XYZ file of C-alpha atoms in Angstrom:
446
model
C 152.342 98.867 74.495
C 151.342 100.236 71.238
C 150.679 96.688 69.792
C 148.696 95.924 72.690
C 146.415 98.701 72.552
C 145.711 98.007 68.646
C 145.312 94.467 69.670
C 143.131 95.319 72.518
C 140.950 97.891 70.535
C 140.498 95.085 67.874
C 139.191 92.969 70.068
C 136.740 95.243 71.433
C 135.553 95.830 67.963
C 135.152 92.569 67.480
C 133.507 91.592 70.625
C 131.244 94.808 69.667
C 130.082 93.124 66.492
C 129.435 89.935 68.044
C 127.618 91.228 70.437
C 125.717 93.189 68.070
C 124.933 89.869 65.773
C 123.942 87.771 68.475
C 121.533 90.448 69.477
C 119.791 90.966 65.939
C 119.483 86.821 66.074
C 117.834 87.071 69.398
C 114.892 88.690 67.927
C 113.742 84.980 67.165
C 114.377 83.601 70.281
C 111.054 82.851 72.447
C 110.483 83.786 76.177
C 109.545 81.074 78.640
C 105.893 81.429 79.298
C 106.440 82.526 82.622
C 107.577 85.774 81.680
C 106.289 86.495 78.329
C 103.183 87.819 79.223
C 104.220 90.044 82.012
C 102.535 93.733 81.484
C 104.203 97.197 82.021
C 103.885 97.488 85.820
C 102.809 100.535 87.651
C 106.318 101.362 88.804
C 107.673 101.596 85.617
C 105.101 104.266 84.567
C 104.822 106.654 87.872
C 108.269 106.422 88.728
C 110.224 107.867 85.858
C 106.958 110.076 85.452
C 107.821 111.358 88.733
C 111.385 112.062 88.040
C 110.370 113.545 84.748
C 107.809 116.107 86.120
C 110.147 116.535 89.510
C 106.840 115.503 91.572
C 106.965 114.761 94.921
C 106.893 110.817 95.005
C 104.258 109.667 97.599
C 103.785 106.745 95.234
C 106.332 104.041 96.309
C 106.522 103.259 99.743
C 110.417 103.826 100.296
C 111.731 106.153 102.841
C 113.574 109.010 102.374
C 115.491 109.022 105.664
C 117.756 106.560 107.053
C 117.289 103.755 109.594
C 117.930 104.302 113.443
C 121.437 105.231 114.490
C 122.173 102.081 116.128
C 121.156 100.185 113.284
C 123.274 101.928 110.702
C 126.186 102.270 112.929
C 126.031 98.140 113.147
C 125.825 97.828 109.452
C 128.889 99.864 109.062
C 130.905 98.085 111.682
C 130.291 94.838 109.916
C 131.759 95.726 106.896
C 135.264 95.788 108.687
C 134.343 92.287 110.014
C 135.835 89.856 107.728
C 133.093 86.796 108.390
C 130.706 89.596 107.812
C 131.514 90.126 104.417
C 131.396 86.492 103.755
C 128.823 83.772 103.059
C 126.188 83.192 106.002
C 124.664 80.168 106.805
C 121.749 79.416 104.556
C 119.122 79.844 107.314
C 120.619 83.026 108.278
C 123.335 84.469 110.854
C 122.676 82.832 114.004
C 123.061 86.479 115.673
C 119.847 87.658 113.649
C 118.256 84.162 114.335
C 118.618 84.387 117.979
C 117.614 88.215 117.847
C 114.496 87.241 115.633
C 113.786 84.533 118.594
C 114.253 86.892 121.477
C 111.795 89.786 119.512
C 109.071 87.704 118.378
C 109.157 85.103 121.119
C 106.757 87.117 123.363
C 104.606 88.199 120.106
C 103.509 84.432 119.498
C 103.470 83.465 122.918
C 105.927 80.897 122.461
C 109.598 80.221 122.176
C 110.790 80.031 119.033
C 113.553 77.855 118.191
C 116.142 79.625 115.834
C 117.145 76.753 114.327
C 114.129 75.226 113.194
C 111.521 77.759 113.021
C 113.163 80.819 111.558
C 114.448 81.285 108.091
C 116.509 84.311 107.282
C 115.092 85.589 103.681
C 116.302 87.956 100.839
C 113.596 90.342 101.732
C 109.909 89.432 102.666
C 109.384 88.632 98.850
C 111.841 86.108 98.603
C 110.317 84.529 101.452
C 107.223 84.328 99.568
C 108.664 83.328 96.606
C 110.465 80.559 98.254
C 107.478 79.065 100.112
C 105.565 79.103 96.868
C 108.448 77.105 95.246
C 108.313 75.106 97.821
C 104.544 74.145 97.912
C 102.932 74.728 94.738
C 102.657 72.409 91.810
C 101.614 73.218 88.011
C 97.772 74.107 88.580
C 98.182 74.488 92.558
C 95.426 77.340 93.422
C 96.461 80.266 95.856
C 93.738 82.392 97.198
C 94.780 86.186 97.299
C 92.507 89.226 99.279
C 92.308 92.213 96.956
C 94.244 94.612 96.856
C 97.129 92.516 96.735
C 100.803 93.319 96.786
C 101.612 92.970 92.872
C 104.617 90.671 93.575
C 102.114 87.857 94.757
C 100.843 87.365 91.597
C 104.133 86.804 89.321
C 105.457 84.622 92.254
C 102.526 82.744 92.264
C 102.398 81.741 88.483
C 106.454 81.648 88.023
C 106.500 78.688 90.359
C 103.341 77.289 88.461
C 100.530 78.265 90.524
C 97.062 80.160 89.709
C 96.052 83.060 91.753
C 92.639 82.960 92.899
C 90.995 86.554 94.331
C 88.500 87.586 96.778
C 88.230 91.432 97.446
C 87.884 93.323 100.495
C 85.212 95.840 99.990
C 84.775 99.496 101.325
C 81.570 100.738 102.466
C 79.349 103.073 100.436
C 79.636 105.659 102.537
C 83.558 105.957 101.632
C 82.752 108.148 98.595
C 81.467 110.707 100.979
C 83.018 110.545 104.439
C 86.223 109.373 106.086
C 86.188 105.627 107.255
C 88.452 103.424 109.557
C 90.752 100.935 107.276
C 88.889 98.243 109.477
C 85.689 98.999 107.937
C 87.038 97.415 104.473
C 85.341 94.017 104.792
C 86.104 90.124 103.758
C 82.815 88.514 102.814
C 83.990 85.183 104.318
C 81.218 83.220 102.432
C 82.839 84.419 99.531
C 86.446 83.208 100.352
C 84.944 79.703 100.988
C 83.395 79.574 97.992
C 86.754 80.000 96.481
C 88.216 76.860 97.881
C 88.410 73.895 95.533
C 90.220 70.895 95.383
C 93.297 72.585 93.864
C 93.696 75.433 96.710
C 96.829 74.835 98.399
C 97.392 77.981 99.994
C 95.468 81.344 101.468
C 97.810 84.282 101.430
C 96.613 87.297 103.882
C 98.349 90.832 104.367
C 97.861 92.577 107.922
C 98.605 95.477 108.648
C 97.345 95.719 104.846
C 99.095 97.229 101.986
C 97.343 99.570 100.524
C 94.192 99.679 102.894
C 95.836 99.928 106.017
C 93.686 97.306 107.556
C 94.706 95.173 110.331
C 92.684 91.943 110.572
C 91.293 91.287 113.977
C 90.832 88.041 115.747
C 87.481 87.284 114.804
C 88.399 88.068 111.018
C 91.512 86.112 111.605
C 89.962 82.890 113.301
C 87.172 82.963 110.430
C 89.924 82.733 107.712
C 91.606 80.085 109.768
C 88.617 77.649 109.986
C 88.379 77.955 106.243
C 91.973 76.817 106.088
C 91.410 74.123 108.699
C 88.340 72.867 106.850
C 90.440 72.264 103.702
C 93.808 71.743 105.074
C 95.198 74.852 103.433
C 98.610 76.572 104.362
C 98.043 80.036 105.364
C 100.743 82.661 104.356
C 100.689 85.564 106.559
C 102.368 88.879 105.030
C 102.856 90.679 108.484
C 106.161 92.953 107.122
C 104.391 95.976 108.673
C 103.976 94.334 111.685
C 105.967 97.070 113.810
C 103.556 99.697 112.131
C 99.871 99.857 114.126
C 98.391 102.934 115.574
C 96.325 103.195 118.429
C 93.734 102.612 119.730
C 95.100 98.910 118.858
C 97.206 98.008 121.866
C 98.601 94.750 120.495
C 99.012 93.245 116.737
C 96.767 90.509 116.286
C 99.011 87.542 114.677
C 96.698 84.576 112.904
C 99.534 82.199 113.658
C 98.997 82.487 117.409
C 95.352 81.518 117.596
C 93.845 78.140 118.478
C 95.725 75.651 116.524
C 96.611 77.705 113.420
C 100.519 77.923 114.151
C 100.785 74.364 112.759
C 99.866 75.779 109.284
C 100.647 79.268 109.361
C 103.973 80.693 107.910
C 104.309 84.306 108.622
C 106.561 87.012 106.712
C 108.459 89.464 108.380
C 110.952 92.281 106.980
C 113.574 94.331 108.255
C 113.568 96.688 105.809
C 110.026 97.916 106.660
C 110.829 97.872 110.417
C 114.037 100.054 110.173
C 113.848 102.201 107.457
C 116.082 100.150 105.159
C 113.963 98.519 102.116
C 117.216 98.345 100.127
C 119.068 96.098 102.390
C 116.667 93.057 101.452
C 116.438 91.501 104.545
C 113.392 89.522 105.863
C 112.206 86.301 107.692
C 109.985 83.337 107.737
C 108.555 82.324 110.935
C 106.734 78.881 111.422
C 106.808 75.521 112.446
C 109.755 73.177 111.066
C 107.382 70.885 109.226
C 106.353 74.141 107.142
C 109.383 76.023 107.037
C 111.860 73.398 105.825
C 110.281 73.235 102.439
C 110.626 77.179 101.922
C 114.405 76.812 103.253
C 114.761 73.810 100.680
C 113.640 76.456 97.761
C 115.464 79.304 99.134
C 118.753 77.447 99.237
C 117.998 76.868 95.498
C 117.131 80.420 94.845
C 119.840 82.497 96.710
C 121.614 80.704 98.987
C 122.384 82.762 101.383
C 121.294 86.476 102.300
C 123.527 89.522 102.658
C 125.762 89.319 105.778
C 126.824 92.697 107.039
C 123.286 93.674 106.617
C 121.826 90.697 108.827
C 124.320 91.986 111.276
C 122.683 95.371 111.141
C 119.240 94.071 111.606
C 120.159 91.845 114.312
C 121.685 95.083 116.174
C 118.285 96.757 115.706
C 115.995 94.043 117.120
C 118.596 93.617 119.899
C 118.490 97.289 120.962
C 114.724 97.321 120.872
C 114.220 95.034 123.627
C 116.083 97.603 125.720
C 114.628 100.677 124.114
C 111.493 102.040 122.483
C 112.500 102.055 118.769
C 109.229 100.645 117.857
C 107.447 102.552 119.875
C 109.151 105.988 118.779
C 108.804 105.099 115.070
C 104.816 104.817 115.790
C 104.884 108.075 117.194
C 106.969 109.544 114.279
C 104.638 107.891 111.754
C 101.399 109.075 113.351
C 102.820 112.490 113.230
C 103.466 112.117 109.371
C 100.037 110.398 109.233
C 98.280 113.828 110.639
C 100.236 116.118 108.504
C 99.174 114.187 105.086
C 95.674 113.766 106.278
C 95.123 117.458 107.306
C 95.074 118.587 103.567
C 92.559 115.966 102.705
C 90.288 117.173 105.473
C 90.866 120.747 103.976
C 90.232 119.665 100.217
C 87.341 117.825 101.658
C 88.479 114.649 100.136
C 87.310 111.549 102.009
C 90.039 108.727 102.878
C 90.605 105.703 104.779
C 92.325 106.310 108.133
C 94.977 103.432 108.299
C 95.032 101.225 111.542
C 98.538 100.146 110.153
C 101.323 100.568 107.428
C 102.128 103.980 106.064
C 99.747 104.687 103.396
C 96.357 106.708 102.974
C 93.653 105.704 100.244
C 91.991 109.203 99.286
C 88.639 108.690 97.507
C 88.875 110.509 94.630
C 85.163 110.693 92.825
C 85.206 114.468 93.694
C 88.132 115.482 91.726
C 87.272 116.696 88.213
C 90.124 115.982 85.923
C 89.566 117.732 82.902
C 87.710 115.368 80.360
C 90.244 116.622 77.578
C 93.279 115.832 78.926
C 95.731 114.362 76.662
C 96.620 111.059 78.480
C 99.331 108.580 76.966
C 97.611 105.539 75.024
C 99.307 102.976 77.421
C 96.804 104.191 80.149
C 93.774 103.412 77.860
C 93.905 99.289 78.932
C 94.378 100.128 82.558
C 92.026 101.165 85.395
C 90.135 104.428 85.382
C 92.415 105.459 88.514
C 95.273 105.457 86.578
C 94.382 108.568 84.409
C 93.784 110.271 87.760
C 97.241 109.625 89.222
C 98.664 110.347 85.812
C 97.062 113.619 86.128
C 97.945 114.140 89.740
C 101.366 113.391 89.482
C 101.772 115.704 86.129
C 99.816 118.900 86.779
C 99.384 118.800 90.734
C 102.945 117.622 91.324
C 102.411 114.744 93.646
C 102.699 111.135 92.824
C 100.366 108.839 93.727
C 99.803 105.202 93.001
C 96.339 103.942 91.403
C 95.196 101.006 93.406
C 93.776 99.029 90.649
C 97.186 97.580 90.007
C 96.481 95.539 93.184
C 93.048 93.986 91.862
C 92.400 91.467 89.141
C 90.980 93.132 86.041
C 87.672 92.015 87.073
C 87.691 93.846 90.142
C 89.431 97.189 89.119
C 86.117 99.055 89.479
C 86.461 98.674 92.972
C 89.721 100.678 92.858
C 88.722 103.433 90.271
C 87.875 106.183 92.757
C 90.743 105.642 95.081
C 94.523 107.040 95.253
C 97.334 105.389 97.347
C 99.553 108.138 99.282
C 102.529 106.886 101.068
C 103.505 109.036 104.315
C 106.777 107.548 105.145
C 108.697 110.373 104.187
C 110.611 113.267 106.095
C 107.960 115.741 107.627
C 109.297 118.561 105.616
C 108.991 116.580 102.249
C 105.148 115.882 103.276
C 104.704 119.659 104.012
C 105.730 120.304 100.787
C 103.068 117.821 99.168
C 100.973 119.384 101.414
C 101.267 122.601 99.303
C 101.217 121.189 96.010
C 97.889 119.465 96.860
C 96.192 122.883 97.712
C 96.329 123.581 93.958
C 93.606 120.900 93.962
C 90.730 122.887 95.343
C 89.770 124.521 91.968
C 89.392 121.168 90.953
C 87.295 119.791 93.570
C 83.276 119.159 93.136
C 81.021 120.263 95.795
């Protein structure tokens, strides 16, 4: 034992020296161009800042509460089933694909084939990555509507594509009045002008993060017409599809309109639908001739998706066919939205009332951030909204996200007077945030 321990000790020291030397030598290694230009993202700035300052984090869109009981119970039970701890079929577990077909066939107005028209993915983000990998060649262009989910850009560029941007624009009165998210408008002629012979795809997001906009059928048909005229694929990110608010009675889906099913891949999320964002279970819905190439890419990226959580999400969808899980969730989020929005009414800070998802975009133009405030240098090359949100986090104790992160640099000015607050938190946490936000009152310009 004595000699073994000394030998082990020497081996450990040798391994440590070897690792240290290789790390030093590695300074001359050149990273791939696809990752070498990535900048520090917004989450790497504000998540540690919120933790360091003990701010209430309304920046990131993760829940601080668990999934519905039926979903949590199914996850626990799945761990005790041998088969549920092994590789799943690369298309996804049959129980989940059947549950998706049962839940979504009425939504799509067609009987979905779980064998050929549904692909379970490692979260919605991987669904999009696999689709870009399956369709983009070097130099292929993808039109993204701003503000966009920041992962779109790296997913496109890492697969050889080039993102092309067209923004939603808020009306001027958003600086002085509350507006509906529906009033953020897409200039359809501007969208059309972005199409070139290299364009392969249009990405839309509805309900929209961070605006909360739900695109109506007229808007979707206009986008679809451009896709048809130019033979483009539509990638519709609908991860918040189970969260839309009155007066909307039905969620419009672009894949259900006209002949657009034939060119549309729809992205959905079990994590968003069941408050389980860490499980990384999503899915693609679309025609076989489109989905098969996303599947071909996925089998070379992750091969299969974690099995026990697929079982749990399947259970949630099965229960939702009998019980009003999603309607109960909508009712709960309406209350959360009301709790948070009331403090902005009290402070007379105008905001965008979301039709869907769980974010409120607040106009910050009336907030008088001290001009001599000591901001870190890393914010100097960011949008102006970064400084406002940094100050809010550090001095008011509530973290919000600067939405310029979701715009190309050219369009940063469109976001400079906004901050995104997430209300996917328990009511008591939102009430604590409200109390802290009241400290803003002395800093509000009349």
